[in-house]
Short mmCIF file of C-alpha atoms in Angstrom, two decimals:
data_model
loop_
_atom_site.label_atom_id
_atom_site.label_comp_id
_atom_site.label_asym_id
_atom_site.label_seq_id
_atom_site.Cartn_x
_atom_site.Cartn_y
_atom_site.Cartn_z
CA MET A 2 -51.90 16.40 20.43
CA ARG A 3 -49.54 18.96 21.93
CA THR A 4 -46.57 16.73 21.06
CA ARG A 5 -47.74 16.47 17.45
CA MET A 6 -48.22 20.22 17.20
CA LEU A 7 -44.72 20.84 18.55
CA ALA A 8 -43.29 18.36 16.07
CA LEU A 9 -45.15 20.08 13.22
CA ALA A 10 -43.91 23.47 14.38
CA ALA A 11 -40.35 22.20 14.50
CA THR A 12 -40.70 20.76 10.99
CA LEU A 13 -42.04 24.05 9.64
CA ALA A 14 -39.28 26.00 11.38
CA ALA A 15 -36.66 23.74 9.82
CA ALA A 16 -38.26 24.08 6.41
CA ILE A 17 -38.18 27.85 6.69
CA ALA A 18 -34.63 27.93 8.09
CA ALA A 19 -33.20 25.67 5.39
CA PRO A 20 -33.77 28.09 2.47
CA ALA A 21 -32.67 30.99 4.66
CA ALA A 22 -29.42 29.19 5.49
CA ALA A 23 -28.92 28.37 1.83
CA GLN A 24 -29.37 32.02 0.91
CA LYS A 25 -26.64 33.00 3.34
CA MET A 26 -24.01 31.04 1.37
CA GLU A 27 -21.91 33.59 -0.49
CA LYS A 28 -20.78 32.51 -3.96
CA VAL A 29 -17.13 33.33 -4.66
CA THR A 30 -15.02 32.41 -7.70
CA ALA A 31 -11.39 31.36 -7.32
CA SER A 32 -8.82 30.88 -10.11
CA TRP A 33 -5.95 28.53 -9.28
CA LEU A 34 -2.91 26.67 -10.64
CA PRO A 35 -2.23 22.95 -9.90
CA ILE A 36 1.11 23.42 -8.13
CA MET A 37 2.45 22.84 -4.63
CA GLN A 38 2.20 26.51 -3.73
CA THR A 39 -1.58 26.15 -3.86
CA MET A 40 -1.50 23.59 -1.02
CA ALA A 41 -3.40 25.71 1.53
CA TYR A 42 -6.29 26.05 -0.91
CA TYR A 43 -6.47 22.26 -1.30
CA VAL A 44 -6.55 21.90 2.48
CA ALA A 45 -9.33 24.49 2.77
CA LEU A 46 -11.39 22.63 0.18
CA GLU A 47 -10.83 19.21 1.73
CA GLU A 48 -11.61 20.40 5.26
CA LYS A 49 -14.66 22.31 3.97
CA LEU A 50 -13.39 25.49 5.62
CA PHE A 51 -15.11 27.68 3.05
CA GLU A 52 -18.49 26.01 3.61
CA LYS A 53 -18.09 26.40 7.35
CA ALA A 54 -17.53 30.11 6.78
CA GLY A 55 -20.69 30.36 4.68
CA ILE A 56 -18.90 30.49 1.32
CA GLU A 57 -19.70 28.49 -1.80
CA ILE A 58 -16.58 28.28 -3.96
CA ASN A 59 -16.67 28.19 -7.74
CA SER A 60 -13.23 26.68 -8.27
CA VAL A 61 -11.69 27.31 -11.71
CA ARG A 62 -8.44 25.52 -12.57
CA PHE A 63 -5.90 26.87 -15.07
CA GLN A 64 -2.58 25.59 -16.43
CA ASN A 65 -1.21 29.02 -17.33
CA PRO A 66 -0.45 31.64 -14.63
CA ASN A 67 -1.32 34.47 -17.05
CA GLN A 68 -4.86 33.15 -17.32
CA ILE A 69 -5.35 33.40 -13.56
CA ILE A 70 -4.42 37.08 -13.46
CA ASP A 71 -6.45 37.78 -16.62
CA SER A 72 -9.53 36.22 -15.03
CA LEU A 73 -9.13 38.46 -11.99
CA VAL A 74 -8.49 41.66 -13.96
CA SER A 75 -11.53 40.98 -16.15
CA GLY A 76 -13.78 40.40 -13.14
CA GLN A 77 -14.41 36.72 -13.92
CA ALA A 78 -12.93 35.71 -10.55
CA ASP A 79 -12.88 37.27 -7.08
CA PHE A 80 -9.58 35.98 -5.72
CA GLY A 81 -6.48 34.00 -6.56
CA PRO A 82 -5.69 31.40 -3.89
CA PRO A 83 -2.08 30.68 -2.92
CA GLY A 84 -0.01 30.07 -6.02
CA ALA A 85 -1.19 32.97 -8.18
CA ALA A 86 1.70 34.52 -10.10
CA ALA A 87 3.45 37.06 -7.87
CA GLY A 88 5.19 38.93 -10.67
CA ILE A 89 2.32 38.97 -13.14
CA ALA A 90 0.05 40.35 -10.42
CA MET A 91 2.32 43.38 -10.11
CA LEU A 92 2.55 43.77 -13.89
CA ALA A 93 -1.24 43.91 -13.96
CA GLU A 94 -1.12 46.44 -11.14
CA SER A 95 1.19 48.66 -13.19
CA ARG A 96 -1.33 48.67 -16.05
CA TYR A 97 -4.47 48.77 -13.92
CA PRO A 98 -3.46 50.45 -10.64
CA GLY A 99 -5.48 49.48 -7.59
CA THR A 100 -6.65 46.10 -8.93
CA PHE A 101 -5.17 43.75 -6.30
CA LYS A 102 -4.29 43.31 -2.67
CA VAL A 103 -1.83 40.59 -1.66
CA PHE A 104 -2.61 38.53 1.45
CA GLY A 105 -0.13 35.68 1.36
CA LEU A 106 3.17 34.53 -0.17
CA GLN A 107 4.28 31.07 -1.29
CA GLY A 108 7.58 29.65 -2.40
CA GLY A 109 10.64 28.06 -0.85
CA GLY A 110 14.15 28.77 0.19
CA ILE A 111 17.62 27.50 0.91
CA LYS A 112 17.78 28.65 4.54
CA VAL A 113 14.32 27.28 5.39
CA ASN A 114 15.20 24.05 3.53
CA LEU A 115 11.93 23.99 1.58
CA ILE A 116 11.85 23.51 -2.19
CA ASN A 117 10.07 25.86 -4.57
CA ASP A 118 11.73 25.18 -7.91
CA GLY A 119 14.42 23.21 -9.66
CA LEU A 120 16.49 22.97 -12.82
CA ILE A 121 15.18 19.67 -14.19
CA VAL A 122 17.20 17.48 -16.57
CA LYS A 123 17.38 13.85 -17.64
CA ASN A 124 19.43 11.55 -15.43
CA ASP A 125 22.14 11.13 -18.06
CA SER A 126 22.36 14.87 -18.80
CA THR A 127 25.69 16.64 -18.29
CA ILE A 128 23.90 19.90 -17.39
CA GLN A 129 24.71 20.88 -13.82
CA SER A 130 23.89 24.59 -13.82
CA PHE A 131 22.56 27.40 -16.00
CA LYS A 132 26.10 27.99 -17.27
CA ASP A 133 25.88 24.63 -19.03
CA LEU A 134 22.85 25.72 -21.06
CA LYS A 135 24.75 27.58 -23.78
CA GLY A 136 23.44 26.41 -27.14
CA LYS A 137 20.65 24.46 -25.45
CA SER A 138 16.94 24.91 -24.67
CA LEU A 139 15.22 25.73 -21.40
CA GLY A 140 11.53 25.19 -20.76
CA HIS A 141 9.55 27.27 -18.30
CA LEU A 142 5.94 28.00 -17.36
CA PRO A 143 3.98 29.95 -19.97
CA GLY A 144 3.73 33.68 -19.51
CA ILE A 145 5.81 36.75 -18.80
CA GLN A 146 6.66 35.89 -15.18
CA TRP A 147 8.75 32.80 -15.77
CA ARG A 148 10.16 34.08 -19.05
CA THR A 149 11.43 37.16 -17.20
CA ILE A 150 12.81 35.11 -14.31
CA SER A 151 14.50 32.73 -16.75
CA ARG A 152 16.06 35.55 -18.75
CA PHE A 153 17.36 37.21 -15.59
CA ILE A 154 18.94 34.02 -14.25
CA VAL A 155 20.50 33.24 -17.63
CA ARG A 156 22.11 36.70 -17.60
CA GLN A 157 23.31 36.14 -14.03
CA ASN A 158 25.17 33.10 -15.33
CA GLY A 159 27.00 34.98 -18.06
CA LEU A 160 24.77 34.00 -20.99
CA ASP A 161 22.72 36.08 -23.40
CA PRO A 162 19.06 34.94 -23.29
CA ASP A 163 18.55 36.12 -26.88
CA LYS A 164 21.63 34.46 -28.40
CA ASP A 165 22.99 31.70 -26.19
CA ILE A 166 19.84 29.80 -25.26
CA ARG A 167 16.38 28.93 -26.58
CA LEU A 168 13.57 29.60 -24.11
CA GLN A 169 10.40 27.58 -24.55
CA GLU A 170 7.06 27.89 -22.78
CA LEU A 171 5.70 24.63 -21.39
CA ALA A 172 2.59 24.07 -19.27
CA VAL A 173 3.11 22.26 -15.96
CA GLY A 174 1.92 18.91 -17.31
CA LEU A 175 4.21 19.07 -20.36
CA GLN A 176 7.48 19.89 -18.62
CA MET A 177 8.52 16.41 -17.53
CA PRO A 178 7.47 14.79 -20.85
CA GLY A 179 9.38 17.53 -22.67
CA VAL A 180 12.59 16.78 -20.77
CA LEU A 181 12.27 13.02 -21.19
CA ALA A 182 11.42 13.29 -24.91
CA GLY A 183 14.32 15.66 -25.50
CA SER A 184 12.19 18.50 -26.88
CA VAL A 185 13.93 20.67 -24.26
CA ASP A 186 17.29 20.10 -22.59
CA ALA A 187 16.12 21.35 -19.21
CA THR A 188 13.22 23.06 -17.47
CA LEU A 189 13.04 25.65 -14.73
CA SER A 190 10.10 24.10 -12.92
CA LEU A 191 7.96 24.73 -9.87
CA GLU A 192 7.11 21.92 -7.54
CA PRO A 193 5.74 19.28 -7.90
CA VAL A 194 7.58 18.82 -11.22
CA GLY A 195 10.92 18.27 -9.48
CA SER A 196 9.47 15.71 -7.09
CA ILE A 197 7.82 13.89 -9.98
CA ALA A 198 11.14 13.94 -11.83
CA VAL A 199 12.94 12.33 -8.90
CA ALA A 200 10.18 9.76 -8.48
CA SER A 201 10.33 8.82 -12.17
CA LYS A 202 14.02 7.88 -11.81
CA ASP A 203 14.47 9.11 -15.38
CA ALA A 204 15.11 12.74 -14.45
CA LYS A 205 16.61 14.77 -11.63
CA ARG A 206 17.11 18.22 -10.16
CA ALA A 207 20.42 19.52 -11.49
CA MET A 208 19.88 22.44 -9.12
CA THR A 209 17.49 22.86 -6.20
CA ASN A 210 15.98 26.29 -5.50
CA PRO A 211 18.05 28.04 -8.20
CA VAL A 212 15.77 31.09 -8.13
CA ALA A 213 16.52 31.61 -4.43
CA MET A 214 20.21 31.53 -5.34
CA PHE A 215 19.95 34.28 -7.93
CA ILE A 216 17.04 36.49 -6.81
CA ALA A 217 16.15 36.20 -3.10
CA ASP A 218 16.18 33.67 -0.29
CA PRO A 219 13.45 32.83 0.56
CA PHE A 220 11.93 33.22 -2.88
CA TYR A 221 8.23 33.77 -3.44
CA SER A 222 6.82 33.28 -6.91
CA GLY A 223 3.28 32.73 -5.63
CA VAL A 224 0.83 35.07 -3.96
CA SER A 225 -2.69 34.98 -2.58
CA ILE A 226 -4.62 37.94 -3.98
CA LEU A 227 -8.01 39.58 -3.67
CA THR A 228 -9.41 41.95 -6.25
CA THR A 229 -10.13 45.39 -4.81
CA LYS A 230 -13.53 45.22 -6.53
CA PHE A 231 -14.37 42.16 -4.42
CA ILE A 232 -13.05 43.81 -1.26
CA LYS A 233 -15.08 46.98 -1.81
CA GLU A 234 -18.30 45.21 -2.77
CA ARG A 235 -18.16 42.40 -0.19
CA PRO A 236 -15.64 43.25 2.54
CA ALA A 237 -17.12 40.81 5.08
CA VAL A 238 -16.84 37.93 2.61
CA ALA A 239 -13.32 38.98 1.61
CA ARG A 240 -12.37 38.94 5.29
CA LYS A 241 -13.69 35.39 5.59
CA ILE A 242 -11.62 34.29 2.56
CA VAL A 243 -8.48 35.66 4.22
CA GLU A 244 -9.33 34.03 7.55
CA VAL A 245 -10.02 30.66 5.91
CA LEU A 246 -6.77 30.65 3.93
CA ASP A 247 -4.73 31.86 6.89
CA GLU A 248 -6.10 28.92 8.89
CA ALA A 249 -5.55 26.50 5.99
CA THR A 250 -1.97 27.79 5.62
CA ARG A 251 -1.33 27.07 9.29
CA MET A 252 -2.79 23.58 8.91
CA ALA A 253 -0.75 22.83 5.78
CA MET A 254 2.51 24.01 7.33
CA THR A 255 1.92 22.34 10.71
CA ASP A 256 0.68 18.99 9.45
CA PHE A 257 1.91 18.68 5.87
CA ASP A 258 2.38 14.91 6.06
CA LYS A 259 -1.29 14.50 6.94
CA TYR A 260 -2.36 16.31 3.78
CA ARG A 261 0.02 14.70 1.32
CA ALA A 262 -2.67 12.20 0.36
CA ILE A 263 -4.93 14.87 -1.18
CA LEU A 264 -2.34 16.03 -3.72
CA PRO A 265 -3.25 13.59 -6.55
CA LYS A 266 -6.76 15.06 -6.52
CA TYR A 267 -5.45 18.51 -7.41
CA THR A 268 -2.04 18.08 -9.08
CA ALA A 269 -0.21 15.77 -11.47
CA ILE A 270 1.24 13.84 -8.54
CA LYS A 271 0.34 10.15 -8.49
CA PRO A 272 -0.72 8.36 -5.29
CA ASP A 273 2.55 6.41 -5.12
CA GLN A 274 4.55 9.67 -5.35
CA VAL A 275 3.03 11.63 -2.45
CA GLY A 276 5.69 10.43 -0.02
CA ILE A 277 8.53 12.18 -1.82
CA VAL A 278 6.82 15.47 -2.62
CA ALA A 279 8.62 18.53 -1.26
CA LYS A 280 6.85 20.68 1.31
CA PRO A 281 6.34 24.29 0.15
CA TYR A 282 7.00 27.41 2.20
CA LEU A 283 3.62 29.03 2.79
CA ARG A 284 3.21 32.40 4.49
CA ALA A 285 -0.14 33.52 5.86
CA TRP A 286 -1.24 37.15 5.79
CA LYS A 287 -1.00 37.50 9.56
CA ASP A 288 2.58 36.17 9.54
CA LEU A 289 4.13 38.28 6.77
CA ASN A 290 7.27 40.03 7.99
CA ASP A 291 10.00 42.34 6.73
CA THR A 292 12.07 39.47 5.29
CA ASP A 293 9.07 38.23 3.32
CA LEU A 294 8.34 41.65 1.87
CA LYS A 295 11.98 42.28 0.94
CA SER A 296 12.07 38.93 -0.86
CA TYR A 297 8.89 39.75 -2.77
CA GLN A 298 10.31 43.16 -3.64
CA ALA A 299 13.43 41.49 -5.05
CA LEU A 300 11.28 39.52 -7.51
CA VAL A 301 9.32 42.57 -8.61
CA ASP A 302 12.56 44.52 -9.07
CA VAL A 303 13.73 41.85 -11.54
CA PHE A 304 10.88 42.86 -13.84
CA GLN A 305 12.14 46.44 -13.81
CA LYS A 306 15.73 45.33 -14.44
CA GLU A 307 14.56 43.25 -17.41
CA GLY A 308 12.62 46.19 -18.83
CA VAL A 309 9.21 44.61 -18.31
CA LEU A 310 8.18 47.16 -15.69
CA LYS A 311 8.80 50.80 -16.60
CA GLU A 312 8.72 52.05 -13.03
CA ARG A 313 9.53 50.47 -9.68
CA ILE A 314 6.56 49.19 -7.68
CA ASP A 315 6.72 49.17 -3.90
CA VAL A 316 5.11 45.88 -2.91
CA ARG A 317 4.36 47.18 0.59
CA ASP A 318 1.70 49.39 -0.96
CA LYS A 319 0.04 46.31 -2.42
CA ILE A 320 -0.17 44.22 0.75
CA LEU A 321 -3.63 43.91 2.29
CA LYS A 322 -4.13 46.10 5.36
CA PRO A 323 -6.67 45.48 8.16
CA ALA A 324 -8.35 48.76 7.23
CA ASP A 325 -9.05 47.41 3.73
CA LEU A 326 -11.48 44.86 5.16
CA LYS A 327 -13.56 47.27 7.24
#
């Protein structure tokens, strides 16, 4: 009898605890882009790091970096995982001061030998650099960030972006088809487009990491960002998001080959292409240093030079501080 009563008590306790545990799961919305810079987020999802931290993720995928920032500014999302647009985030900050805090950077670089972007052309193309684009067309990601970067690099190569070249916005999934079909002569593309191009054997990287050559090395076009609204309303949950993605960043950087296999689930990479995909350069919040911040500043300064930003923004003021999470 006693044994049966204990068993019943245990069953009742479990029944009561289950709803309580379920109630403790914090719902958080993330807006993300299907690129290599978002790798740490994929790792966190696959390893169920958010669930282990008591977080239920509403994961919203976009193809346009502007849409990610718009969703955060409008309050439809709480954070942008690695790969959110670094420049657009600061443009939004200039219009709506105090909207974001940055807690990670993603990109690539020449010195670290990790690929972030490439100038993609067909295999039989004679284009070898931006200087060869006079009278031709260049595709880039939709939105102000990559249009501004493209215009700046074109100028750095002695061309007028308004007269000498036709810039065309192309979503990630349309960039390779656009090059192969000839609707654009080249694209300035983030990974994994370059890796897919190489794997196709129909296209190639005319230049590897061109943005690092002309803006900053390493170059960071991606950020991890929290909205200040989310931080203020749920600081403990925001802290968990940062901790999860810092851990996932470490895992992705330390054991990238292990996680290659998950890429087809989240990006346009096919299973037979995972072996050639370039590893991104991912920087966790706890690891950000002076070099990282100077590189990020160099990107933001490009927006001022191109007349997109009216006043200079100091990115150090926008980096998440430990005090923000208290």
